[in-house]
Coordinates of C-alpha atoms in Angstrom, one line a residue:
M4 CA -2.8 12.6 -16.3
P5 CA -2.1 10.6 -13.1
E6 CA -0.6 12.7 -10.2
E7 CA 2.8 11.0 -10.4
M8 CA 3.1 11.9 -14.0
K9 CA 2.2 15.5 -13.2
D10 CA 4.7 15.6 -10.4
A11 CA 7.4 14.3 -12.7
K12 CA 6.5 16.9 -15.3
D13 CA 6.6 19.7 -12.8
V14 CA 10.2 18.9 -11.7
K15 CA 11.6 18.8 -15.2
G16 CA 9.3 21.3 -16.9
F17 CA 8.3 18.5 -19.4
K18 CA 7.4 14.8 -19.1
P19 CA 10.6 12.8 -18.6
R20 CA 11.6 10.7 -21.6
A21 CA 11.7 7.6 -19.4
V22 CA 8.0 8.1 -18.6
V23 CA 7.2 8.7 -22.3
Y24 CA 9.1 5.6 -23.4
A25 CA 7.6 3.5 -20.6
K26 CA 4.1 4.6 -21.7
K27 CA 4.8 3.2 -25.2
L28 CA 5.4 -0.2 -23.6
D29 CA 2.8 -0.4 -20.9
D30 CA 0.5 2.0 -18.9
D31 CA 1.3 0.3 -15.6
F32 CA 5.0 0.5 -16.2
S33 CA 4.7 4.1 -17.2
E34 CA 2.9 4.9 -13.9
A35 CA 5.6 3.0 -12.0
V36 CA 8.4 4.9 -13.6
A37 CA 6.6 8.2 -13.0
Q38 CA 6.1 7.1 -9.3
F39 CA 9.8 6.3 -9.0
Y40 CA 10.6 9.7 -10.4
S41 CA 8.2 11.5 -8.1
S42 CA 9.5 9.6 -5.1
V43 CA 13.1 10.6 -5.8
W44 CA 12.3 14.3 -6.3
E45 CA 9.6 14.7 -3.6
E46 CA 10.6 16.9 -0.7
K47 CA 10.2 14.8 2.5
E48 CA 10.2 16.1 6.0
G49 CA 13.7 16.2 7.3
G50 CA 15.1 15.4 3.8
L51 CA 16.8 17.3 1.1
S52 CA 15.1 20.2 -0.7
K53 CA 14.7 20.0 -4.5
K54 CA 17.4 22.6 -4.8
Q55 CA 19.8 20.5 -2.7
K56 CA 19.0 17.4 -4.8
H57 CA 19.6 19.4 -8.0
L58 CA 23.0 20.6 -6.6
M59 CA 23.9 17.0 -5.9
V60 CA 23.0 15.7 -9.3
F61 CA 24.8 18.7 -10.8
A62 CA 27.9 17.6 -9.0
I63 CA 27.6 14.0 -10.1
A64 CA 27.0 15.1 -13.7
C65 CA 30.0 17.4 -13.7
A66 CA 32.3 14.8 -12.0
S67 CA 31.2 12.1 -14.5
Q68 CA 31.7 14.5 -17.5
K69 CA 28.0 14.5 -18.4
T70 CA 28.3 18.1 -19.5
S71 CA 25.0 18.4 -21.4
S72 CA 23.2 17.0 -18.4
A73 CA 25.0 19.4 -16.1
V74 CA 23.9 22.3 -18.3
K75 CA 20.3 21.2 -18.2
I76 CA 20.5 20.8 -14.4
L77 CA 22.1 24.2 -14.2
Q78 CA 19.0 25.6 -15.9
R79 CA 16.8 23.9 -13.2
L80 CA 19.0 25.3 -10.5
K81 CA 18.3 28.8 -11.7
K82 CA 14.6 28.0 -11.2
Y83 CA 15.3 26.9 -7.6
D84 CA 17.3 30.1 -6.9
A85 CA 20.7 28.5 -6.5
T86 CA 23.4 31.1 -6.1
A87 CA 26.5 31.5 -8.2
Q88 CA 28.6 30.6 -5.2
E89 CA 26.6 27.4 -4.6
I90 CA 27.3 26.4 -8.2
K91 CA 31.0 27.2 -7.9
D92 CA 31.2 25.2 -4.7
V93 CA 29.6 22.3 -6.4
M94 CA 32.0 22.6 -9.4
M95 CA 35.0 22.5 -7.0
L96 CA 33.6 19.4 -5.3
A97 CA 33.1 17.8 -8.7
A98 CA 36.8 18.6 -9.5
W99 CA 37.8 17.1 -6.2
T100 CA 35.7 13.9 -6.8
G101 CA 36.2 13.5 -10.6
G102 CA 39.7 14.9 -10.9
I103 CA 41.1 18.1 -12.2
Q104 CA 41.2 16.9 -15.8
N105 CA 37.4 16.4 -15.7
F106 CA 37.1 19.9 -14.3
T107 CA 38.9 21.4 -17.4
T108 CA 36.5 19.4 -19.6
F109 CA 33.2 20.4 -18.1
T110 CA 33.9 23.9 -16.9
P111 CA 33.9 26.0 -20.1
K112 CA 30.4 25.0 -21.1
I113 CA 29.1 25.4 -17.5
L114 CA 30.7 28.9 -17.2
E115 CA 29.2 29.8 -20.6
E116 CA 25.7 28.7 -19.4
M117 CA 26.1 30.5 -16.1
E118 CA 26.8 33.7 -17.9
R119 CA 23.8 33.1 -20.2
L120 CA 21.6 32.5 -17.2
E121 CA 23.0 35.5 -15.4
F122 CA 24.3 33.7 -12.3

C-alpha cells in the first residue's frame, strides 16, 4: 500500500471511500486522491494539529446539519483526546454560524454520542 493510502487510512481508521472508489477507476487517480487526503490531514510545522482540524470539521458538519458525519467526527475527536468542553464550545460556535434551529436539529444525537463515548 503506498504511503499516502496508509496515511489516509490512519486518520480515519479505515481506507476512505473516496480512495476506494478512485481505485476502481484508476490507480493513479486513487493515489492522487489519497495524496490530497494525506496533505489535508498532515500536521505541518506551525499549522493546525489533527485534533484542531477535527474540531473544525466537526463545527462545519454541525453547522451544515450533517449529523451523521458529526457523530463520526466526534468518535475521532475522542481518539485525539478532545475534551467535553472543547466539543461544547464547538457546538456553540456551530449554533452561532448555522443558526439556533440547526442547533436543535443536531444536538440530541451529538449529546447521545458524547454520553456513549463518556465525554
